[in-house]
Structures are given as structure tokens and as C-alpha cells.
PDB file of N, CA, C and O in Angstrom:
ATOM      1  N   ILE C  14      20.377  48.725 -36.178  1.00  0.00           N
ATOM      2  CA  ILE C  14      21.682  49.357 -36.043  1.00  0.00           C
ATOM      3  C   ILE C  14      22.751  48.357 -36.503  1.00  0.00           C
ATOM      4  O   ILE C  14      22.688  47.182 -36.168  1.00  0.00           O
ATOM      5  N   SER C  15      23.677  48.846 -37.272  1.00  0.00           N
ATOM      6  CA  SER C  15      24.699  47.973 -37.842  1.00  0.00           C
ATOM      7  C   SER C  15      25.922  47.876 -36.930  1.00  0.00           C
ATOM      8  O   SER C  15      26.114  48.707 -36.026  1.00  0.00           O
ATOM      9  N   ILE C  16      26.746  46.897 -37.192  1.00  0.00           N
ATOM     10  CA  ILE C  16      27.987  46.733 -36.437  1.00  0.00           C
ATOM     11  C   ILE C  16      28.879  47.955 -36.641  1.00  0.00           C
ATOM     12  O   ILE C  16      29.520  48.423 -35.699  1.00  0.00           O
ATOM     13  N   ALA C  17      28.892  48.485 -37.841  1.00  0.00           N
ATOM     14  CA  ALA C  17      29.704  49.676 -38.128  1.00  0.00           C
ATOM     15  C   ALA C  17      29.231  50.872 -37.296  1.00  0.00           C
ATOM     16  O   ALA C  17      30.055  51.657 -36.801  1.00  0.00           O
ATOM     17  N   GLU C  18      27.920  51.007 -37.126  1.00  0.00           N
ATOM     18  CA  GLU C  18      27.380  52.108 -36.316  1.00  0.00           C
ATOM     19  C   GLU C  18      27.751  51.944 -34.844  1.00  0.00           C
ATOM     20  O   GLU C  18      28.092  52.923 -34.172  1.00  0.00           O
ATOM     21  N   VAL C  19      27.689  50.725 -34.345  1.00  0.00           N
ATOM     22  CA  VAL C  19      28.071  50.449 -32.960  1.00  0.00           C
ATOM     23  C   VAL C  19      29.552  50.759 -32.778  1.00  0.00           C
ATOM     24  O   VAL C  19      29.941  51.421 -31.811  1.00  0.00           O
ATOM     25  N   ARG C  20      30.362  50.303 -33.717  1.00  0.00           N
ATOM     26  CA  ARG C  20      31.810  50.537 -33.631  1.00  0.00           C
ATOM     27  C   ARG C  20      32.121  52.036 -33.639  1.00  0.00           C
ATOM     28  O   ARG C  20      32.963  52.509 -32.872  1.00  0.00           O
ATOM     29  N   GLU C  21      31.439  52.792 -34.482  1.00  0.00           N
ATOM     30  CA  GLU C  21      31.652  54.238 -34.543  1.00  0.00           C
ATOM     31  C   GLU C  21      31.272  54.904 -33.220  1.00  0.00           C
ATOM     32  O   GLU C  21      31.969  55.792 -32.742  1.00  0.00           O
ATOM     33  N   ARG C  22      30.180  54.464 -32.629  1.00  0.00           N
ATOM     34  CA  ARG C  22      29.751  55.040 -31.345  1.00  0.00           C
ATOM     35  C   ARG C  22      30.756  54.731 -30.240  1.00  0.00           C
ATOM     36  O   ARG C  22      31.073  55.590 -29.425  1.00  0.00           O
ATOM     37  N   VAL C  23      31.281  53.525 -30.229  1.00  0.00           N
ATOM     38  CA  VAL C  23      32.297  53.147 -29.244  1.00  0.00           C
ATOM     39  C   VAL C  23      33.574  53.963 -29.465  1.00  0.00           C
ATOM     40  O   VAL C  23      34.156  54.487 -28.516  1.00  0.00           O
ATOM     41  N   ASP C  24      34.001  54.079 -30.715  1.00  0.00           N
ATOM     42  CA  ASP C  24      35.189  54.880 -31.025  1.00  0.00           C
ATOM     43  C   ASP C  24      35.001  56.330 -30.599  1.00  0.00           C
ATOM     44  O   ASP C  24      35.920  56.957 -30.072  1.00  0.00           O
ATOM     45  N   GLN C  25      33.813  56.852 -30.815  1.00  0.00           N
ATOM     46  CA  GLN C  25      33.502  58.228 -30.424  1.00  0.00           C
ATOM     47  C   GLN C  25      33.592  58.379 -28.896  1.00  0.00           C
ATOM     48  O   GLN C  25      34.130  59.358 -28.398  1.00  0.00           O
ATOM     49  N   ALA C  26      33.086  57.397 -28.160  1.00  0.00           N
ATOM     50  CA  ALA C  26      33.145  57.436 -26.692  1.00  0.00           C
ATOM     51  C   ALA C  26      34.587  57.360 -26.208  1.00  0.00           C
ATOM     52  O   ALA C  26      34.962  58.045 -25.244  1.00  0.00           O
ATOM     53  N   ILE C  27      35.412  56.565 -26.864  1.00  0.00           N
ATOM     54  CA  ILE C  27      36.829  56.465 -26.491  1.00  0.00           C
ATOM     55  C   ILE C  27      37.525  57.796 -26.741  1.00  0.00           C
ATOM     56  O   ILE C  27      38.280  58.280 -25.882  1.00  0.00           O
ATOM     57  N   ARG C  28      37.283  58.403 -27.888  1.00  0.00           N
ATOM     58  CA  ARG C  28      37.874  59.716 -28.182  1.00  0.00           C
ATOM     59  C   ARG C  28      37.416  60.750 -27.160  1.00  0.00           C
ATOM     60  O   ARG C  28      38.199  61.588 -26.705  1.00  0.00           O
ATOM     61  N   PHE C  29      36.151  60.685 -26.773  1.00  0.00           N
ATOM     62  CA  PHE C  29      35.607  61.612 -25.779  1.00  0.00           C
ATOM     63  C   PHE C  29      36.306  61.417 -24.432  1.00  0.00           C
ATOM     64  O   PHE C  29      36.678  62.380 -23.771  1.00  0.00           O
ATOM     65  N   ARG C  30      36.473  60.161 -24.017  1.00  0.00           N
ATOM     66  CA  ARG C  30      37.151  59.851 -22.747  1.00  0.00           C
ATOM     67  C   ARG C  30      38.556  60.431 -22.740  1.00  0.00           C
ATOM     68  O   ARG C  30      38.975  61.060 -21.765  1.00  0.00           O
ATOM     69  N   ILE C  31      39.268  60.254 -23.817  1.00  0.00           N
ATOM     70  CA  ILE C  31      40.635  60.771 -23.907  1.00  0.00           C
ATOM     71  C   ILE C  31      40.623  62.301 -23.915  1.00  0.00           C
ATOM     72  O   ILE C  31      41.442  62.934 -23.236  1.00  0.00           O
ATOM     73  N   ALA C  32      39.677  62.895 -24.617  1.00  0.00           N
ATOM     74  CA  ALA C  32      39.582  64.361 -24.680  1.00  0.00           C
ATOM     75  C   ALA C  32      39.270  64.972 -23.313  1.00  0.00           C
ATOM     76  O   ALA C  32      39.711  66.088 -23.018  1.00  0.00           O
ATOM     77  N   ARG C  33      38.535  64.245 -22.471  1.00  0.00           N
ATOM     78  CA  ARG C  33      38.244  64.793 -21.142  1.00  0.00           C
ATOM     79  C   ARG C  33      39.381  64.526 -20.165  1.00  0.00           C
ATOM     80  O   ARG C  33      39.314  64.874 -18.995  1.00  0.00           O
ATOM     81  N   GLY C  34      40.479  63.941 -20.674  1.00  0.00           N
ATOM     82  CA  GLY C  34      41.699  63.817 -19.887  1.00  0.00           C
ATOM     83  C   GLY C  34      41.927  62.495 -19.195  1.00  0.00           C
ATOM     84  O   GLY C  34      42.796  62.384 -18.343  1.00  0.00           O
ATOM     85  N   GLN C  35      41.171  61.482 -19.557  1.00  0.00           N
ATOM     86  CA  GLN C  35      41.341  60.164 -18.926  1.00  0.00           C
ATOM     87  C   GLN C  35      41.930  59.208 -19.950  1.00  0.00           C
ATOM     88  O   GLN C  35      41.263  58.812 -20.898  1.00  0.00           O
ATOM     89  N   ASN C  36      43.184  58.842 -19.749  1.00  0.00           N
ATOM     90  CA  ASN C  36      43.849  57.958 -20.702  1.00  0.00           C
ATOM     91  C   ASN C  36      43.551  56.482 -20.459  1.00  0.00           C
ATOM     92  O   ASN C  36      43.541  55.694 -21.396  1.00  0.00           O
ATOM     93  N   LEU C  37      43.320  56.117 -19.202  1.00  0.00           N
ATOM     94  CA  LEU C  37      43.002  54.723 -18.886  1.00  0.00           C
ATOM     95  C   LEU C  37      41.557  54.396 -19.263  1.00  0.00           C
ATOM     96  O   LEU C  37      40.663  55.223 -19.047  1.00  0.00           O
ATOM     97  N   PRO C  38      41.311  53.199 -19.766  1.00  0.00           N
ATOM     98  CA  PRO C  38      39.921  52.782 -19.981  1.00  0.00           C
ATOM     99  C   PRO C  38      39.186  52.725 -18.642  1.00  0.00           C
ATOM    100  O   PRO C  38      39.793  52.459 -17.598  1.00  0.00           O
ATOM    101  N   ASN C  39      37.890  52.954 -18.665  1.00  0.00           N
ATOM    102  CA  ASN C  39      37.094  52.924 -17.435  1.00  0.00           C
ATOM    103  C   ASN C  39      37.251  51.602 -16.696  1.00  0.00           C
ATOM    104  O   ASN C  39      37.256  51.568 -15.467  1.00  0.00           O
ATOM    105  N   ALA C  40      37.394  50.515 -17.426  1.00  0.00           N
ATOM    106  CA  ALA C  40      37.509  49.189 -16.826  1.00  0.00           C
ATOM    107  C   ALA C  40      38.774  49.026 -15.983  1.00  0.00           C
ATOM    108  O   ALA C  40      38.850  48.124 -15.156  1.00  0.00           O
ATOM    109  N   LYS C  41      39.745  49.893 -16.164  1.00  0.00           N
ATOM    110  CA  LYS C  41      41.006  49.798 -15.426  1.00  0.00           C
ATOM    111  C   LYS C  41      41.040  50.711 -14.190  1.00  0.00           C
ATOM    112  O   LYS C  41      41.982  50.660 -13.414  1.00  0.00           O
ATOM    113  N   LEU C  42      40.016  51.533 -14.003  1.00  0.00           N
ATOM    114  CA  LEU C  42      40.007  52.469 -12.884  1.00  0.00           C
ATOM    115  C   LEU C  42      39.679  51.768 -11.575  1.00  0.00           C
ATOM    116  O   LEU C  42      38.790  50.925 -11.506  1.00  0.00           O
ATOM    117  N   LYS C  43      40.400  52.150 -10.538  1.00  0.00           N
ATOM    118  CA  LYS C  43      40.138  51.639  -9.190  1.00  0.00           C
ATOM    119  C   LYS C  43      39.145  52.581  -8.505  1.00  0.00           C
ATOM    120  O   LYS C  43      38.924  53.706  -8.957  1.00  0.00           O
ATOM    121  N   LEU C  44      38.552  52.118  -7.418  1.00  0.00           N
ATOM    122  CA  LEU C  44      37.536  52.908  -6.725  1.00  0.00           C
ATOM    123  C   LEU C  44      38.032  54.305  -6.334  1.00  0.00           C
ATOM    124  O   LEU C  44      37.341  55.290  -6.605  1.00  0.00           O
ATOM    125  N   PRO C  45      39.227  54.447  -5.748  1.00  0.00           N
ATOM    126  CA  PRO C  45      39.688  55.803  -5.403  1.00  0.00           C
ATOM    127  C   PRO C  45      39.816  56.718  -6.630  1.00  0.00           C
ATOM    128  O   PRO C  45      39.521  57.906  -6.553  1.00  0.00           O
ATOM    129  N   GLU C  46      40.232  56.152  -7.756  1.00  0.00           N
ATOM    130  CA  GLU C  46      40.341  56.942  -8.991  1.00  0.00           C
ATOM    131  C   GLU C  46      38.964  57.379  -9.480  1.00  0.00           C
ATOM    132  O   GLU C  46      38.791  58.512  -9.938  1.00  0.00           O
ATOM    133  N   LEU C  47      38.002  56.497  -9.378  1.00  0.00           N
ATOM    134  CA  LEU C  47      36.633  56.835  -9.789  1.00  0.00           C
ATOM    135  C   LEU C  47      36.064  57.953  -8.917  1.00  0.00           C
ATOM    136  O   LEU C  47      35.404  58.863  -9.406  1.00  0.00           O
ATOM    137  N   LEU C  48      36.347  57.878  -7.622  1.00  0.00           N
ATOM    138  CA  LEU C  48      35.775  58.848  -6.687  1.00  0.00           C
ATOM    139  C   LEU C  48      36.445  60.216  -6.760  1.00  0.00           C
ATOM    140  O   LEU C  48      35.950  61.175  -6.167  1.00  0.00           O
ATOM    141  N   GLN C  49      37.550  60.328  -7.494  1.00  0.00           N
ATOM    142  CA  GLN C  49      38.165  61.639  -7.721  1.00  0.00           C
ATOM    143  C   GLN C  49      37.288  62.499  -8.621  1.00  0.00           C
ATOM    144  O   GLN C  49      37.381  63.716  -8.588  1.00  0.00           O
ATOM    145  N   GLU C  50      36.453  61.849  -9.413  1.00  0.00           N
ATOM    146  CA  GLU C  50      35.537  62.580 -10.282  1.00  0.00           C
ATOM    147  C   GLU C  50      34.344  63.052  -9.439  1.00  0.00           C
ATOM    148  O   GLU C  50      33.657  62.252  -8.803  1.00  0.00           O
ATOM    149  N   LYS C  51      34.118  64.343  -9.439  1.00  0.00           N
ATOM    150  CA  LYS C  51      33.109  64.959  -8.565  1.00  0.00           C
ATOM    151  C   LYS C  51      31.729  64.319  -8.737  1.00  0.00           C
ATOM    152  O   LYS C  51      31.059  63.994  -7.750  1.00  0.00           O
ATOM    153  N   SER C  52      31.288  64.140  -9.982  1.00  0.00           N
ATOM    154  CA  SER C  52      29.926  63.612 -10.190  1.00  0.00           C
ATOM    155  C   SER C  52      29.796  62.191  -9.648  1.00  0.00           C
ATOM    156  O   SER C  52      28.759  61.832  -9.083  1.00  0.00           O
ATOM    157  N   LEU C  53      30.841  61.380  -9.786  1.00  0.00           N
ATOM    158  CA  LEU C  53      30.785  60.014  -9.253  1.00  0.00           C
ATOM    159  C   LEU C  53      30.852  60.020  -7.727  1.00  0.00           C
ATOM    160  O   LEU C  53      30.173  59.227  -7.074  1.00  0.00           O
ATOM    161  N   ALA C  54      31.634  60.906  -7.173  1.00  0.00           N
ATOM    162  CA  ALA C  54      31.718  61.007  -5.713  1.00  0.00           C
ATOM    163  C   ALA C  54      30.370  61.395  -5.116  1.00  0.00           C
ATOM    164  O   ALA C  54      29.987  60.913  -4.045  1.00  0.00           O
ATOM    165  N   GLN C  55      29.631  62.249  -5.818  1.00  0.00           N
ATOM    166  CA  GLN C  55      28.308  62.658  -5.330  1.00  0.00           C
ATOM    167  C   GLN C  55      27.288  61.530  -5.449  1.00  0.00           C
ATOM    168  O   GLN C  55      26.349  61.453  -4.662  1.00  0.00           O
ATOM    169  N   LEU C  56      27.474  60.653  -6.441  1.00  0.00           N
ATOM    170  CA  LEU C  56      26.544  59.541  -6.628  1.00  0.00           C
ATOM    171  C   LEU C  56      26.872  58.341  -5.742  1.00  0.00           C
ATOM    172  O   LEU C  56      26.007  57.504  -5.473  1.00  0.00           O
ATOM    173  N   PHE C  57      28.106  58.255  -5.280  1.00  0.00           N
ATOM    174  CA  PHE C  57      28.545  57.105  -4.487  1.00  0.00           C
ATOM    175  C   PHE C  57      27.642  56.812  -3.289  1.00  0.00           C
ATOM    176  O   PHE C  57      27.301  55.646  -3.048  1.00  0.00           O
ATOM    177  N   PRO C  58      27.195  57.824  -2.528  1.00  0.00           N
ATOM    178  CA  PRO C  58      26.313  57.522  -1.389  1.00  0.00           C
ATOM    179  C   PRO C  58      24.970  56.896  -1.784  1.00  0.00           C
ATOM    180  O   PRO C  58      24.291  56.312  -0.938  1.00  0.00           O
ATOM    181  N   LEU C  59      24.594  57.000  -3.052  1.00  0.00           N
ATOM    182  CA  LEU C  59      23.331  56.409  -3.503  1.00  0.00           C
ATOM    183  C   LEU C  59      23.435  54.899  -3.699  1.00  0.00           C
ATOM    184  O   LEU C  59      22.417  54.212  -3.796  1.00  0.00           O
ATOM    185  N   LEU C  60      24.657  54.395  -3.761  1.00  0.00           N
ATOM    186  CA  LEU C  60      24.846  52.950  -3.924  1.00  0.00           C
ATOM    187  C   LEU C  60      24.567  52.253  -2.597  1.00  0.00           C
ATOM    188  O   LEU C  60      24.852  52.790  -1.531  1.00  0.00           O
ATOM    189  N   PRO C  61      24.022  51.057  -2.659  1.00  0.00           N
ATOM    190  CA  PRO C  61      23.792  50.314  -1.404  1.00  0.00           C
ATOM    191  C   PRO C  61      25.121  50.085  -0.691  1.00  0.00           C
ATOM    192  O   PRO C  61      26.059  49.537  -1.256  1.00  0.00           O
ATOM    193  N   GLN C  62      25.212  50.542   0.536  1.00  0.00           N
ATOM    194  CA  GLN C  62      26.460  50.409   1.290  1.00  0.00           C
ATOM    195  C   GLN C  62      26.731  48.969   1.700  1.00  0.00           C
ATOM    196  O   GLN C  62      27.839  48.636   2.099  1.00  0.00           O
ATOM    197  N   SER C  63      25.720  48.132   1.566  1.00  0.00           N
ATOM    198  CA  SER C  63      25.921  46.716   1.866  1.00  0.00           C
ATOM    199  C   SER C  63      26.620  45.994   0.711  1.00  0.00           C
ATOM    200  O   SER C  63      27.081  44.871   0.871  1.00  0.00           O
ATOM    201  N   SER C  64      26.713  46.664  -0.440  1.00  0.00           N
ATOM    202  CA  SER C  64      27.401  46.074  -1.592  1.00  0.00           C
ATOM    203  C   SER C  64      28.907  46.070  -1.348  1.00  0.00           C
ATOM    204  O   SER C  64      29.442  46.940  -0.676  1.00  0.00           O
ATOM    205  N   SER C  65      29.561  45.096  -1.946  1.00  0.00           N
ATOM    206  CA  SER C  65      31.021  45.025  -1.821  1.00  0.00           C
ATOM    207  C   SER C  65      31.662  46.173  -2.601  1.00  0.00           C
ATOM    208  O   SER C  65      31.040  46.762  -3.494  1.00  0.00           O
ATOM    209  N   HIS C  66      32.903  46.472  -2.262  1.00  0.00           N
ATOM    210  CA  HIS C  66      33.635  47.507  -2.998  1.00  0.00           C
ATOM    211  C   HIS C  66      33.786  47.104  -4.465  1.00  0.00           C
ATOM    212  O   HIS C  66      33.762  47.951  -5.347  1.00  0.00           O
ATOM    213  N   ARG C  67      33.917  45.824  -4.701  1.00  0.00           N
ATOM    214  CA  ARG C  67      34.041  45.326  -6.070  1.00  0.00           C
ATOM    215  C   ARG C  67      32.783  45.648  -6.875  1.00  0.00           C
ATOM    216  O   ARG C  67      32.856  46.113  -8.008  1.00  0.00           O
ATOM    217  N   ARG C  68      31.628  45.409  -6.283  1.00  0.00           N
ATOM    218  CA  ARG C  68      30.359  45.705  -6.966  1.00  0.00           C
ATOM    219  C   ARG C  68      30.174  47.217  -7.136  1.00  0.00           C
ATOM    220  O   ARG C  68      29.743  47.679  -8.184  1.00  0.00           O
ATOM    221  N   GLN C  69      30.492  47.986  -6.108  1.00  0.00           N
ATOM    222  CA  GLN C  69      30.371  49.446  -6.202  1.00  0.00           C
ATOM    223  C   GLN C  69      31.267  49.982  -7.313  1.00  0.00           C
ATOM    224  O   GLN C  69      30.858  50.827  -8.105  1.00  0.00           O
ATOM    225  N   ARG C  70      32.487  49.472  -7.373  1.00  0.00           N
ATOM    226  CA  ARG C  70      33.426  49.889  -8.419  1.00  0.00           C
ATOM    227  C   ARG C  70      32.876  49.542  -9.796  1.00  0.00           C
ATOM    228  O   ARG C  70      32.925  50.364 -10.721  1.00  0.00           O
ATOM    229  N   ALA C  71      32.319  48.356  -9.938  1.00  0.00           N
ATOM    230  CA  ALA C  71      31.772  47.935 -11.225  1.00  0.00           C
ATOM    231  C   ALA C  71      30.610  48.832 -11.664  1.00  0.00           C
ATOM    232  O   ALA C  71      30.517  49.218 -12.831  1.00  0.00           O
ATOM    233  N   VAL C  72      29.739  49.179 -10.725  1.00  0.00           N
ATOM    234  CA  VAL C  72      28.594  50.038 -11.038  1.00  0.00           C
ATOM    235  C   VAL C  72      29.074  51.428 -11.450  1.00  0.00           C
ATOM    236  O   VAL C  72      28.577  51.998 -12.427  1.00  0.00           O
ATOM    237  N   LEU C  73      30.047  51.973 -10.735  1.00  0.00           N
ATOM    238  CA  LEU C  73      30.563  53.299 -11.073  1.00  0.00           C
ATOM    239  C   LEU C  73      31.286  53.295 -12.418  1.00  0.00           C
ATOM    240  O   LEU C  73      31.163  54.235 -13.201  1.00  0.00           O
ATOM    241  N   ARG C  74      32.026  52.227 -12.695  1.00  0.00           N
ATOM    242  CA  ARG C  74      32.683  52.116 -14.004  1.00  0.00           C
ATOM    243  C   ARG C  74      31.658  52.089 -15.126  1.00  0.00           C
ATOM    244  O   ARG C  74      31.825  52.747 -16.155  1.00  0.00           O
ATOM    245  N   LEU C  75      30.614  51.322 -14.930  1.00  0.00           N
ATOM    246  CA  LEU C  75      29.567  51.220 -15.953  1.00  0.00           C
ATOM    247  C   LEU C  75      28.854  52.558 -16.149  1.00  0.00           C
ATOM    248  O   LEU C  75      28.605  52.980 -17.282  1.00  0.00           O
ATOM    249  N   ALA C  76      28.567  53.244 -15.057  1.00  0.00           N
ATOM    250  CA  ALA C  76      27.919  54.560 -15.161  1.00  0.00           C
ATOM    251  C   ALA C  76      28.821  55.541 -15.911  1.00  0.00           C
ATOM    252  O   ALA C  76      28.353  56.317 -16.745  1.00  0.00           O
ATOM    253  N   ARG C  77      30.139  55.499 -15.627  1.00  0.00           N
ATOM    254  CA  ARG C  77      31.083  56.385 -16.332  1.00  0.00           C
ATOM    255  C   ARG C  77      31.110  56.050 -17.821  1.00  0.00           C
ATOM    256  O   ARG C  77      31.150  56.937 -18.669  1.00  0.00           O
ATOM    257  N   THR C  78      31.052  54.771 -18.147  1.00  0.00           N
ATOM    258  CA  THR C  78      31.049  54.345 -19.550  1.00  0.00           C
ATOM    259  C   THR C  78      29.779  54.801 -20.254  1.00  0.00           C
ATOM    260  O   THR C  78      29.829  55.283 -21.392  1.00  0.00           O
ATOM    261  N   LEU C  79      28.639  54.677 -19.588  1.00  0.00           N
ATOM    262  CA  LEU C  79      27.381  55.147 -20.183  1.00  0.00           C
ATOM    263  C   LEU C  79      27.422  56.654 -20.420  1.00  0.00           C
ATOM    264  O   LEU C  79      26.935  57.141 -21.446  1.00  0.00           O
ATOM    265  N   ALA C  80      28.008  57.400 -19.485  1.00  0.00           N
ATOM    266  CA  ALA C  80      28.146  58.849 -19.662  1.00  0.00           C
ATOM    267  C   ALA C  80      29.054  59.148 -20.862  1.00  0.00           C
ATOM    268  O   ALA C  80      28.769  60.053 -21.652  1.00  0.00           O
ATOM    269  N   ASP C  81      30.135  58.381 -21.012  1.00  0.00           N
ATOM    270  CA  ASP C  81      31.018  58.571 -22.165  1.00  0.00           C
ATOM    271  C   ASP C  81      30.278  58.293 -23.476  1.00  0.00           C
ATOM    272  O   ASP C  81      30.445  59.021 -24.456  1.00  0.00           O
ATOM    273  N   LEU C  82      29.461  57.265 -23.486  1.00  0.00           N
ATOM    274  CA  LEU C  82      28.670  56.969 -24.691  1.00  0.00           C
ATOM    275  C   LEU C  82      27.688  58.088 -25.010  1.00  0.00           C
ATOM    276  O   LEU C  82      27.379  58.342 -26.174  1.00  0.00           O
ATOM    277  N   ASP C  83      27.213  58.773 -23.968  1.00  0.00           N
ATOM    278  CA  ASP C  83      26.322  59.930 -24.146  1.00  0.00           C
ATOM    279  C   ASP C  83      27.098  61.228 -24.389  1.00  0.00           C
ATOM    280  O   ASP C  83      26.496  62.294 -24.517  1.00  0.00           O
ATOM    281  N   LEU C  84      28.437  61.123 -24.400  1.00  0.00           N
ATOM    282  CA  LEU C  84      29.325  62.292 -24.553  1.00  0.00           C
ATOM    283  C   LEU C  84      29.073  63.323 -23.458  1.00  0.00           C
ATOM    284  O   LEU C  84      29.055  64.525 -23.697  1.00  0.00           O
ATOM    285  N   SER C  85      28.901  62.814 -22.238  1.00  0.00           N
ATOM    286  CA  SER C  85      28.614  63.656 -21.076  1.00  0.00           C
ATOM    287  C   SER C  85      29.816  63.657 -20.134  1.00  0.00           C
ATOM    288  O   SER C  85      30.272  62.592 -19.704  1.00  0.00           O
ATOM    289  N   LYS C  86      30.317  64.853 -19.803  1.00  0.00           N
ATOM    290  CA  LYS C  86      31.429  64.946 -18.853  1.00  0.00           C
ATOM    291  C   LYS C  86      30.992  64.543 -17.457  1.00  0.00           C
ATOM    292  O   LYS C  86      31.754  63.980 -16.688  1.00  0.00           O
ATOM    293  N   GLU C  87      29.748  64.852 -17.125  1.00  0.00           N
ATOM    294  CA  GLU C  87      29.207  64.533 -15.803  1.00  0.00           C
ATOM    295  C   GLU C  87      28.436  63.215 -15.849  1.00  0.00           C
ATOM    296  O   GLU C  87      27.697  62.959 -16.797  1.00  0.00           O
ATOM    297  N   VAL C  88      28.603  62.411 -14.820  1.00  0.00           N
ATOM    298  CA  VAL C  88      27.816  61.187 -14.677  1.00  0.00           C
ATOM    299  C   VAL C  88      26.577  61.559 -13.877  1.00  0.00           C
ATOM    300  O   VAL C  88      26.665  62.159 -12.810  1.00  0.00           O
ATOM    301  N   SER C  89      25.410  61.221 -14.408  1.00  0.00           N
ATOM    302  CA  SER C  89      24.157  61.592 -13.754  1.00  0.00           C
ATOM    303  C   SER C  89      23.498  60.381 -13.096  1.00  0.00           C
ATOM    304  O   SER C  89      23.918  59.237 -13.292  1.00  0.00           O
ATOM    305  N   ARG C  90      22.448  60.657 -12.340  1.00  0.00           N
ATOM    306  CA  ARG C  90      21.652  59.570 -11.746  1.00  0.00           C
ATOM    307  C   ARG C  90      21.133  58.635 -12.833  1.00  0.00           C
ATOM    308  O   ARG C  90      21.029  57.440 -12.628  1.00  0.00           O
ATOM    309  N   GLU C  91      20.767  59.222 -13.971  1.00  0.00           N
ATOM    310  CA  GLU C  91      20.254  58.416 -15.089  1.00  0.00           C
ATOM    311  C   GLU C  91      21.294  57.371 -15.511  1.00  0.00           C
ATOM    312  O   GLU C  91      20.952  56.223 -15.765  1.00  0.00           O
ATOM    313  N   HIS C  92      22.548  57.771 -15.587  1.00  0.00           N
ATOM    314  CA  HIS C  92      23.600  56.830 -15.952  1.00  0.00           C
ATOM    315  C   HIS C  92      23.747  55.748 -14.890  1.00  0.00           C
ATOM    316  O   HIS C  92      23.993  54.583 -15.213  1.00  0.00           O
ATOM    317  N   LEU C  93      23.575  56.123 -13.662  1.00  0.00           N
ATOM    318  CA  LEU C  93      23.712  55.168 -12.555  1.00  0.00           C
ATOM    319  C   LEU C  93      22.540  54.182 -12.524  1.00  0.00           C
ATOM    320  O   LEU C  93      22.702  53.031 -12.182  1.00  0.00           O
ATOM    321  N   GLN C  94      21.367  54.639 -12.932  1.00  0.00           N
ATOM    322  CA  GLN C  94      20.158  53.821 -12.821  1.00  0.00           C
ATOM    323  C   GLN C  94      19.927  52.916 -14.034  1.00  0.00           C
ATOM    324  O   GLN C  94      19.082  52.047 -13.980  1.00  0.00           O
ATOM    325  N   ARG C  95      20.640  53.139 -15.105  1.00  0.00           N
ATOM    326  CA  ARG C  95      20.440  52.301 -16.300  1.00  0.00           C
ATOM    327  C   ARG C  95      20.855  50.922 -15.994  1.00  0.00           C
ATOM    328  O   ARG C  95      20.953  49.976 -16.020  1.00  0.00           O
TER     329      ARG C  95
END
């Protein structure tokens, strides 16, 4: 895979994120903002509750980003487990 292909996929994910109505990058979202999304709120109880809020937020942000790369409006368990 070339750098140009990676860049195109990232650009596509950014366009998808904006099209689904989220103007902020996933990296800028706070935990309450992440949990407003139904699919992430449903997955939140699956995270180890012993983890810090910082770690939980990071995992949810990453799962949302993986879903964006897959052009998926919903974040699934698969995105959370990657």
C-alpha cells in the first residue's frame, strides 16, 4: 500500500466524519461527547471499569476512528476489539 493510498483513505474517513455531522476530530472529543453517540454508549460498559477515564476515552476515540475508516456510522464490538 502506498502513502498516497493511505492518505486517500484518511481523507475519505475525515470527509465521512464531517458528513455524519461531527466537525471536531475524534482526538478532541471528551468522554461525555463520545457517550452521546448511541453505539459508543452501548459499548462503554464493556470497557474495564478499573481503567481510568483517560484510558476509556482513548479506547472510545480509537474505536470511533476505526469505524470512520470503515465508513461505518455505528461503532461495533469489532472496532472496540481491534
